[in-house]
Coordinates of C-alpha atoms and ligand atoms in Angstrom, one line a residue:
M168 CA -13.4 -2.1 35.6
V169 CA -16.8 0.0 35.9
N170 CA -20.0 -1.4 33.8
E171 CA -20.0 2.6 32.3
Q172 CA -17.5 2.0 29.6
L173 CA -19.1 3.4 26.6
F174 CA -18.9 7.0 25.8
I175 CA -21.6 8.7 24.0
N176 CA -22.6 12.6 24.0
G177 CA -20.0 13.5 27.3
V178 CA -21.7 10.8 29.2
W179 CA -19.9 7.0 30.1
V180 CA -23.3 4.7 29.5
E181 CA -23.4 0.8 29.9
G182 CA -23.5 -1.3 27.2
K183 CA -26.8 -3.2 26.6
G184 CA -25.0 -5.2 24.0
Q185 CA -22.8 -8.5 24.0
I186 CA -20.5 -8.8 27.6
R187 CA -17.2 -9.9 26.2
E188 CA -14.6 -11.6 28.3
I189 CA -11.3 -9.3 27.4
I190 CA -8.4 -11.9 27.5
N191 CA -4.9 -11.7 28.1
P192 CA -2.6 -13.3 26.0
A193 CA -0.1 -13.6 27.8
D194 CA -1.8 -15.9 30.0
G195 CA -4.8 -16.6 28.7
N196 CA -6.3 -15.2 31.6
I197 CA -9.4 -12.8 31.8
L198 CA -8.1 -9.4 32.4
T199 CA -12.3 -8.2 32.4
E200 CA -15.4 -7.7 30.6
I201 CA -16.8 -5.4 28.5
Y202 CA -20.1 -4.6 28.4
E203 CA -20.6 -3.5 24.5
A204 CA -22.9 -1.5 22.7
T205 CA -25.9 -2.2 20.7
E206 CA -26.5 -1.5 17.2
N207 CA -29.6 1.4 18.9
Q208 CA -26.3 2.7 21.1
T209 CA -24.6 2.4 18.3
K210 CA -27.2 5.2 16.4
Q211 CA -27.3 7.3 20.1
A212 CA -23.4 8.0 19.5
V213 CA -24.2 9.0 15.9
E214 CA -27.0 10.9 16.6
A215 CA -24.4 12.9 19.1
A216 CA -21.6 13.6 17.0
R217 CA -24.2 14.8 13.8
Y218 CA -26.0 17.2 16.8
A219 CA -22.3 18.5 18.1
F220 CA -21.3 19.0 14.7
D221 CA -24.2 20.7 13.0
K222 CA -25.3 22.3 16.2
T223 CA -22.2 23.4 17.9
D224 CA -19.1 25.6 17.3
W225 CA -17.0 22.9 17.8
S226 CA -16.3 22.7 13.5
F227 CA -15.5 27.0 13.2
N228 CA -13.0 27.2 16.9
K229 CA -9.9 26.2 15.8
D230 CA -8.2 27.8 18.3
M231 CA -10.8 25.6 21.1
R232 CA -9.0 22.8 19.2
V233 CA -5.6 23.2 18.9
K234 CA -5.8 23.6 22.5
V235 CA -7.1 20.9 23.4
L236 CA -5.4 18.4 21.3
L237 CA -1.8 20.5 23.3
Q238 CA -3.8 19.6 25.8
I239 CA -4.6 15.4 25.2
A240 CA -0.9 15.3 24.2
N241 CA 0.3 16.6 27.7
L242 CA -2.4 14.6 29.7
L243 CA -1.4 11.3 27.7
E244 CA 2.4 12.0 28.2
S245 CA 1.8 12.3 31.8
N246 CA -0.4 9.1 32.0
A247 CA 2.2 6.6 29.7
D248 CA 2.9 4.6 32.2
E249 CA -0.6 3.3 32.9
I250 CA -2.0 3.6 29.3
S251 CA 1.4 1.4 28.0
E252 CA 1.0 -1.3 30.7
I253 CA -2.5 -1.6 29.8
E254 CA -1.7 -1.6 26.1
T255 CA 0.7 -4.4 26.7
N256 CA -1.5 -6.7 28.9
N257 CA -4.6 -6.6 26.2
T258 CA -2.9 -6.6 23.2
G259 CA 0.6 -8.7 24.3
K260 CA 2.8 -6.9 22.5
P261 CA 6.2 -6.3 24.7
I262 CA 6.4 -3.0 27.2
R263 CA 9.4 -1.3 25.0
E264 CA 7.2 -1.0 22.4
S265 CA 3.6 0.2 24.1
E266 CA 5.9 3.0 25.4
M267 CA 6.9 4.0 21.7
D268 CA 3.4 3.8 20.8
I269 CA 2.1 6.0 23.6
Q270 CA 5.0 8.5 22.4
D271 CA 4.3 8.2 18.7
S272 CA 0.7 9.3 19.4
V273 CA 1.4 12.0 21.2
A274 CA 3.5 13.5 18.7
C275 CA 0.7 12.5 16.2
L276 CA -1.2 15.0 18.3
R277 CA 1.2 17.4 18.5
Y278 CA 1.6 17.9 15.2
Y279 CA -1.8 18.2 13.8
A280 CA -2.2 20.7 16.7
E281 CA 0.6 22.3 15.0
L282 CA -0.3 21.8 10.9
V283 CA -4.3 23.1 11.6
K284 CA -3.0 26.2 13.6
S285 CA -0.7 27.3 10.8
E286 CA -3.1 26.4 7.8
S287 CA -4.5 29.1 5.9
P288 CA -7.1 29.5 2.9
L289 CA -5.6 29.7 -0.3
Q290 CA -6.4 33.0 -2.4
I291 CA -5.8 33.2 -5.6
E292 CA -6.1 36.2 -7.8
M293 CA -7.6 35.5 -10.9
N294 CA -6.7 37.0 -14.3
D295 CA -10.7 38.4 -15.1
G296 CA -9.9 40.4 -11.6
S297 CA -12.2 38.3 -9.1
L298 CA -10.4 36.6 -6.2
S299 CA -10.5 33.1 -4.7
H300 CA -10.4 31.4 -1.6
V301 CA -9.5 27.8 -1.7
I302 CA -11.1 26.7 2.1
S303 CA -10.4 23.2 3.5
E304 CA -13.6 22.4 6.3
P305 CA -14.2 19.7 8.5
I306 CA -16.1 16.5 6.5
G307 CA -18.8 16.5 9.2
V308 CA -19.8 13.0 11.3
C309 CA -16.5 10.7 10.8
S310 CA -16.8 6.8 12.3
L311 CA -13.7 5.5 12.6
I312 CA -12.4 1.7 13.3
V313 CA -9.1 0.8 14.3
P314 CA -7.4 -3.2 14.7
W315 CA -6.3 -5.0 17.4
N316 CA -2.1 -4.4 16.9
F317 CA -2.1 -0.9 17.2
P318 CA -5.0 -0.1 19.1
L319 CA -4.4 3.4 20.3
L320 CA -1.5 4.5 17.9
L321 CA -3.5 3.5 14.9
G322 CA -6.7 4.9 16.7
M323 CA -4.6 8.6 17.1
W324 CA -3.7 8.6 13.1
K325 CA -7.2 9.4 12.7
I326 CA -8.6 10.7 15.8
A327 CA -5.9 13.7 16.0
P328 CA -6.8 14.4 12.2
A329 CA -10.3 14.3 12.4
L330 CA -10.5 16.4 15.5
A331 CA -7.9 19.0 14.5
A332 CA -10.0 19.3 10.8
G333 CA -13.2 20.0 13.3
N334 CA -15.1 16.4 12.6
T335 CA -17.0 15.3 15.5
I336 CA -16.0 11.4 15.7
V337 CA -17.1 8.0 16.6
F338 CA -15.1 5.6 17.5
K339 CA -14.5 1.9 17.7
P340 CA -11.4 0.2 18.5
S341 CA -11.7 -3.9 17.9
E342 CA -13.4 -6.1 20.3
L343 CA -10.4 -7.3 21.4
T344 CA -8.1 -4.7 22.7
P345 CA -10.8 -2.1 23.4
L346 CA -9.0 -1.3 27.3
S347 CA -6.8 1.7 26.1
L348 CA -9.0 3.6 24.5
I349 CA -11.3 4.1 27.1
L350 CA -8.4 4.9 29.2
F351 CA -7.4 7.6 26.5
T352 CA -11.1 8.7 26.4
E353 CA -10.9 9.9 30.3
L354 CA -7.9 11.7 29.5
L355 CA -9.7 12.9 26.3
T356 CA -12.9 14.1 28.3
D357 CA -10.6 15.7 31.1
A358 CA -8.5 17.7 28.2
G359 CA -12.6 19.4 27.8
V360 CA -13.4 17.8 24.6
P361 CA -17.0 19.3 24.1
E362 CA -20.1 16.9 24.1
G363 CA -20.6 14.8 21.6
V364 CA -17.6 15.7 19.7
F365 CA -15.6 12.1 20.6
N366 CA -18.3 9.7 20.9
L367 CA -16.9 6.3 22.3
V368 CA -18.8 2.7 21.2
L369 CA -17.1 -0.8 21.8
G370 CA -18.2 -3.7 20.5
D371 CA -17.3 -6.0 16.9
G372 CA -18.1 -5.5 13.7
V373 CA -21.4 -6.7 13.3
T374 CA -23.4 -4.9 15.3
A375 CA -21.5 -1.4 16.1
G376 CA -19.7 -1.6 13.4
S377 CA -22.2 -2.1 10.6
A378 CA -23.9 0.8 12.4
M379 CA -21.2 3.2 12.1
T380 CA -20.8 2.6 8.4
T381 CA -24.2 2.6 7.2
D382 CA -25.8 4.9 9.4
S383 CA -27.0 8.2 6.9
D384 CA -25.7 10.5 9.3
V385 CA -22.1 9.4 8.9
D386 CA -20.1 11.6 6.7
K387 CA -17.0 9.9 6.5
V388 CA -15.0 6.2 7.8
S389 CA -12.1 5.7 8.2
F390 CA -11.0 1.9 8.7
T391 CA -8.0 0.1 9.2
G392 CA -8.4 -3.7 9.1
G393 CA -8.3 -6.3 6.9
V394 CA -8.6 -6.4 3.1
E395 CA -12.3 -8.1 3.2
T396 CA -13.5 -6.1 5.8
G397 CA -12.2 -2.8 3.9
R398 CA -13.7 -4.4 0.6
K399 CA -17.5 -4.6 2.2
I400 CA -16.8 -1.2 4.2
N401 CA -16.4 0.6 0.8
E402 CA -19.2 -1.3 -0.9
I403 CA -21.6 0.2 1.8
C404 CA -20.3 3.4 1.6
A405 CA -20.3 3.9 -2.3
K406 CA -24.0 3.5 -2.1
T407 CA -24.3 7.0 -0.8
F408 CA -21.3 8.4 -1.9
K409 CA -19.8 9.1 1.7
R410 CA -16.1 9.7 2.3
V411 CA -14.0 6.4 2.6
S412 CA -10.0 6.0 4.0
L413 CA -9.0 2.0 4.0
E414 CA -5.8 1.0 5.2
L415 CA -5.6 -2.5 4.6
G416 CA -3.2 -5.8 4.6
G417 CA -0.1 -6.1 3.1
K418 CA 2.4 -8.8 2.1
S419 CA 5.5 -6.4 2.0
P420 CA 9.1 -7.1 0.4
M421 CA 12.4 -6.7 1.6
V422 CA 15.1 -6.7 -0.9
V423 CA 18.1 -7.5 0.3
L424 CA 20.7 -6.6 -3.3
D425 CA 24.2 -8.2 -3.5
D426 CA 26.5 -5.5 -1.9
A427 CA 24.5 -5.0 1.5
D428 CA 26.5 -5.6 4.5
V429 CA 24.8 -9.6 5.6
D430 CA 25.4 -9.3 9.6
K431 CA 23.5 -5.9 9.6
A432 CA 20.6 -7.2 6.7
V433 CA 20.2 -10.4 8.6
E434 CA 19.4 -7.5 12.0
W435 CA 16.8 -5.5 9.4
I436 CA 15.4 -8.9 8.5
L437 CA 14.5 -10.1 12.1
F438 CA 13.2 -6.7 12.8
G439 CA 10.8 -6.1 9.6
G440 CA 9.3 -9.8 9.7
F441 CA 9.1 -10.1 13.4
F442 CA 8.8 -7.0 15.2
N443 CA 5.5 -7.0 17.2
Q444 CA 5.2 -10.3 16.5
G445 CA 4.8 -9.8 12.8
E446 CA 1.3 -8.7 13.7
V447 CA 2.1 -5.7 11.4
C448 CA 0.4 -4.8 8.2
V449 CA 3.6 -3.5 6.9
A450 CA 5.1 -6.2 8.3
S451 CA 8.1 -7.5 5.3
S452 CA 6.8 -11.2 5.3
R453 CA 8.7 -12.0 2.3
I454 CA 12.4 -11.4 1.9
L455 CA 14.1 -11.1 -1.6
I456 CA 17.9 -11.9 -1.5
H457 CA 20.3 -11.5 -4.3
E458 CA 21.1 -14.9 -5.4
S459 CA 24.7 -14.7 -4.6
I460 CA 24.2 -13.7 -0.9
Y461 CA 21.4 -16.0 -0.2
N462 CA 23.0 -18.7 1.3
T463 CA 24.7 -16.8 3.3
V464 CA 22.2 -14.8 5.0
I465 CA 19.8 -18.1 5.0
N466 CA 22.4 -19.2 7.6
E467 CA 23.0 -16.3 9.9
L468 CA 19.3 -15.9 9.7
C469 CA 18.6 -19.1 11.3
K470 CA 21.3 -18.7 13.5
K471 CA 20.1 -15.5 14.7
M472 CA 16.9 -16.0 14.6
K473 CA 16.9 -18.4 18.1
S474 CA 18.3 -15.6 20.0
I475 CA 14.6 -13.4 19.8
N476 CA 14.2 -13.0 23.2
I477 CA 10.5 -14.2 23.4
G478 CA 8.8 -13.9 26.9
S479 CA 6.6 -12.2 28.9
P480 CA 5.5 -8.7 27.6
V481 CA 5.5 -7.1 30.7
E482 CA 9.6 -7.5 30.9
K483 CA 11.7 -4.7 29.3
T484 CA 14.1 -7.4 27.7
T485 CA 11.6 -8.9 25.7
E486 CA 11.6 -9.1 22.2
M487 CA 8.8 -11.1 21.4
G488 CA 5.6 -11.2 23.0
P489 CA 2.6 -13.7 22.1
I490 CA 0.3 -13.5 19.5
I491 CA -2.7 -11.7 20.1
S492 CA -5.9 -14.7 20.3
E493 CA -5.7 -18.6 20.7
E494 CA -7.7 -18.0 17.4
H495 CA -5.3 -16.2 15.3
L496 CA -2.0 -18.2 16.5
N497 CA -4.1 -21.3 14.6
K498 CA -4.5 -19.2 12.0
I499 CA -0.9 -19.0 11.9
L500 CA -0.3 -22.2 12.6
N501 CA -2.9 -23.0 9.8
Y502 CA -0.5 -21.4 7.2
L503 CA 2.5 -23.1 8.3
T504 CA 0.7 -26.3 7.3
I505 CA -0.8 -25.0 4.2
G506 CA 3.3 -23.8 3.8
V507 CA 5.0 -27.1 4.2
N508 CA 2.3 -29.0 1.9
E509 CA 2.9 -26.5 -1.2
G510 CA 6.6 -28.0 -0.4
A511 CA 8.3 -25.2 1.0
C512 CA 11.0 -25.6 3.6
L513 CA 10.0 -24.4 7.3
T514 CA 12.4 -23.3 10.2
G515 CA 11.1 -23.0 13.7
G516 CA 7.2 -22.3 13.9
K517 CA 6.7 -24.4 16.6
R518 CA 4.0 -23.3 19.5
I519 CA 5.8 -22.7 22.5
N520 CA 4.7 -24.7 25.5
R521 CA 3.2 -22.6 28.4
D522 CA 0.3 -20.7 29.1
G523 CA -0.3 -17.8 26.7
Y524 CA -0.2 -18.2 22.8
Y525 CA 3.1 -18.1 22.0
I526 CA 5.1 -18.8 19.1
E527 CA 8.5 -19.2 17.6
P528 CA 9.5 -17.2 14.6
A529 CA 9.4 -19.0 11.2
I530 CA 10.9 -18.8 8.3
F531 CA 9.9 -20.4 5.2
T532 CA 13.0 -20.9 2.0
N533 CA 11.9 -23.1 -1.4
V534 CA 9.2 -20.6 -1.9
K535 CA 7.6 -20.0 -5.3
Q536 CA 5.7 -16.6 -6.0
H537 CA 2.7 -18.6 -6.6
M538 CA 2.4 -20.1 -2.8
Q539 CA -0.6 -19.1 -1.1
I540 CA 2.2 -18.4 1.7
V541 CA 3.5 -15.4 -0.5
Q542 CA 0.4 -14.7 -1.9
E543 CA -1.9 -14.4 1.4
E544 CA -1.3 -11.9 4.8
I545 CA -0.5 -14.5 7.7
F546 CA -0.1 -11.6 9.9
G547 CA 2.1 -13.2 12.2
P548 CA 6.0 -13.9 12.7
V549 CA 6.5 -15.8 9.0
I550 CA 8.4 -14.9 6.2
T551 CA 9.2 -16.4 3.0
I552 CA 12.5 -16.0 1.7
Q553 CA 13.2 -16.0 -2.2
S554 CA 16.2 -14.9 -4.3
F555 CA 16.5 -13.2 -7.3
K556 CA 19.3 -12.9 -10.5
N557 CA 19.0 -9.2 -10.9
D558 CA 17.2 -6.1 -10.2
E559 CA 14.5 -6.7 -12.4
E560 CA 13.7 -10.2 -11.4
A561 CA 13.8 -8.7 -7.8
I562 CA 10.9 -6.0 -9.2
Q563 CA 8.8 -8.2 -10.9
L564 CA 8.6 -10.1 -7.3
A565 CA 8.4 -7.3 -5.0
N566 CA 5.6 -6.5 -6.8
G567 CA 3.9 -9.9 -7.9
T568 CA 0.7 -9.8 -4.8
K569 CA -2.6 -7.8 -4.9
F570 CA -0.5 -5.9 -1.8
G571 CA 1.0 -3.1 -2.0
L572 CA 1.6 -1.4 1.6
A573 CA 5.3 -1.2 2.0
A574 CA 8.9 -2.6 0.7
G575 CA 12.5 -2.6 2.0
I576 CA 15.6 -2.2 0.0
I577 CA 18.9 -2.3 1.9
S578 CA 21.8 -1.3 -0.2
K579 CA 25.5 0.6 -0.6
N580 CA 24.3 1.6 -3.6
V581 CA 21.6 4.7 -2.6
A582 CA 21.4 5.2 -6.7
R583 CA 20.5 1.8 -7.2
A584 CA 17.8 1.4 -4.5
N585 CA 16.5 4.6 -5.7
D586 CA 15.6 3.3 -9.2
I587 CA 14.3 0.4 -7.5
A588 CA 12.4 2.2 -5.0
S589 CA 10.5 4.0 -8.3
R590 CA 9.5 0.8 -10.1
I591 CA 8.1 -0.9 -6.7
K592 CA 4.4 -0.2 -6.6
A593 CA 4.0 0.5 -2.8
G594 CA 2.9 3.6 -0.3
T595 CA 5.7 3.3 1.5
I596 CA 9.1 2.0 0.9
W597 CA 12.5 2.4 3.2
I598 CA 15.6 2.5 2.1
N599 CA 18.3 1.2 4.7
N600 CA 15.5 1.5 7.3
Y601 CA 12.2 -0.6 7.7
H602 CA 8.9 -0.1 10.1
I603 CA 9.2 3.6 10.9
P604 CA 6.5 6.0 10.7
Y605 CA 7.1 9.3 10.4
V606 CA 4.1 11.4 11.5
E607 CA 5.2 13.8 8.3
A608 CA 5.0 11.9 6.0
P609 CA 2.0 10.1 4.4
W610 CA 1.3 6.2 5.3
G611 CA -1.3 3.9 2.7
G612 CA -1.5 1.6 0.0
Y613 CA -1.2 1.1 -3.6
K614 CA -3.5 -1.8 -5.0
Q615 CA -5.7 -4.0 -2.6
S616 CA -3.6 -2.3 0.6
G617 CA -6.0 0.3 0.5
I618 CA -8.2 4.2 -0.8
G619 CA -6.3 7.1 0.9
R620 CA -3.0 7.7 3.0
E621 CA -3.2 8.9 6.3
L622 CA -0.4 10.5 8.3
G623 CA 1.4 14.5 7.6
P624 CA -0.8 17.0 5.2
H625 CA -2.4 13.9 3.5
G626 CA -3.4 12.3 6.5
L627 CA -5.2 16.1 7.6
A628 CA -6.8 16.6 4.0
A629 CA -8.3 13.1 4.6
F630 CA -10.6 14.6 7.4
T631 CA -11.7 17.7 5.3
E632 CA -13.7 18.9 2.1
V633 CA -12.6 21.7 -0.4
K634 CA -14.1 24.5 -0.8
H635 CA -13.6 27.4 -3.6
V636 CA -15.1 30.7 -2.8
N637 CA -14.5 32.9 -5.7
R638 CA -15.8 36.8 -5.7
Y639 CA -15.9 40.0 -7.2
N640 CA -16.3 42.5 -5.0
T641 CA -19.0 44.3 -6.8
L642 CA -21.3 43.4 -9.1
E643 CA -21.5 44.6 -12.4
S644 CA -23.4 44.3 -15.8
L645 CA -23.1 41.0 -17.3
D646 CA -24.3 42.0 -20.7
W647 CA -25.0 38.4 -21.7
Y648 CA -28.3 38.3 -23.0
K649 CA -29.3 41.1 -25.2
L650 CA -32.2 42.3 -22.6
D651 CA -34.6 45.2 -23.5
Ligands
NAD32 P1 -10.7 -6.9 10.6 O1 -10.7 -6.0 9.6 O2 -10.9 -8.3 11.1 O3 -11.4 -5.8 12.0 C1 -10.7 -4.7 11.8 C2 -11.5 -3.3 12.4 O4 -13.1 -3.8 11.8 C3 -12.0 -4.2 14.1 O5 -12.8 -2.7 15.3 C4 -13.4 -5.1 14.0 O6 -14.4 -5.0 14.8 C5 -14.1 -3.9 12.6 N1 -15.0 -4.7 11.8 C6 -14.9 -5.9 11.4 N2 -16.1 -6.4 10.8 C7 -16.6 -5.1 10.0 C8 -17.9 -4.8 9.6 N3 -18.8 -5.5 9.2 N4 -18.1 -3.0 9.4 C9 -17.2 -2.4 10.1 N5 -15.9 -2.8 11.0 C10 -15.9 -4.0 11.1 O7 -8.8 -6.2 10.8 P2 -7.9 -7.2 12.1 O8 -8.1 -9.0 12.5 O9 -8.5 -6.7 13.1 O10 -7.0 -6.6 12.2 C11 -5.8 -7.1 11.4 C12 -6.1 -6.4 9.6 O11 -5.6 -5.3 9.7 C13 -5.0 -7.0 9.0 O12 -5.3 -7.1 7.9 C14 -3.6 -6.1 9.0 O13 -3.0 -5.6 7.7 C15 -4.7 -4.7 8.9 N6 -4.1 -3.5 9.2 C16 -3.6 -2.5 8.2 C17 -3.2 -1.5 8.8 C18 -2.8 -0.3 8.0 O14 -2.1 0.5 8.3 N7 -3.1 -0.1 6.3 C19 -2.5 -1.3 9.8 C20 -3.0 -2.2 11.0 C21 -3.6 -3.1 10.5

């Protein structure tokens, strides 16, 4: 790979910051080196985005934006094989998941192109005879920051609506997983995005990330990542009232009611907890099972967990790949020790003896609500299992953490499941389903899982300011003052 990996003001430039080795988590080998941005280069990217927003017609030319978004979608679709292979090599996610991520990214681009095309200002005839228009305008320069677990897809949930609405962008992927975004940026330039509209900077939170949030030329920060990073960013943005969206962590419950079909429920529990190695913000890492089926479900779960095909993520048949890094694997292993020390019973969770960062999926039983393994996000293939006596207790346990990102309910009784859904404080609730992000519907967190929503019309609104223009067509005398 060439050294020019930053994209600033329509030109590929070499990063003058740290040189970082990008590792393939499947074998620990170096994939390539990345020349990261300095703080100064990040500021140049912000300046370029500022100029493109203030001085070009990008933000006014909706037709051009729709055309460009559809063109990016087409190019992404026709390069899907290459980009999904890169995503898998860089993240360790099974190839079939990377392929899904690319398809979902294409769908996201098309959705926002169509949504913005069909939008028109709201017109209101007021009782006093004046006419009002409510107009959505782009916010301006947007800093978009994403984590390593879904580099391209989570990027697209921000890039597509931000561009559709007419903003300009400085984008930063995680320092661990920049590769798919570099390739994507090449496609974006081929699609005719004007210079300065999309800028790619690479690096960690300390240099690139903090310059993207503190610069006074940035109007909005949209961030996906951990709660503590989100808290810092929120504090920084508050100082100048920058617009901010935060998609943060979770500790999502899956509630299995007594009427559930056990075999099918077990499949969904495995999928909810271990999809993408459990490195998913909405992973159902807390399983709540009605006491009448608790033992049966656990027995089945422990049996079936062993048949998950863990292996090289490039193989089509692989169901679970490696953890993103040695450091993250150690963090997960440390949580397993914490859980055992807290008195929970652990099944699985051994590091697998092969190159790369592989671990068996893990289940904790004999778990209490106050335990760290129940309260903190582990972000790996680890689930805790608790039982409940009635719906009331299930809801109390489900709501009993600082998070509120998602929840699942498994039941044959839709009315009962709907009632439970209405009482769980979470941004997404799946009934007899899990994990699927629908581009048409909002995604985001209650409580400390975040602020704001992505996807659907809410995801576009997150990148707009609303302006109210009220008018009379002629100027009448006011007759308010007794003027001579
Ligand atoms: P992280 O917070 O460490 O990093 C996320 C991104 O922020 C990275 O690009 C990183 O370089 C950057 N960053 C770090 N410090 C920064 C700073 N001070 N200023 C600006 N940028 C900074 O998170 P991670 O470990 O990469 O990702 C895992 C977390 O992301 C988990 O908590 C997970 O739940 C969360 N997540 C949330 C969602 C969601 O939709 N709610 C989706 C995926 C992941």
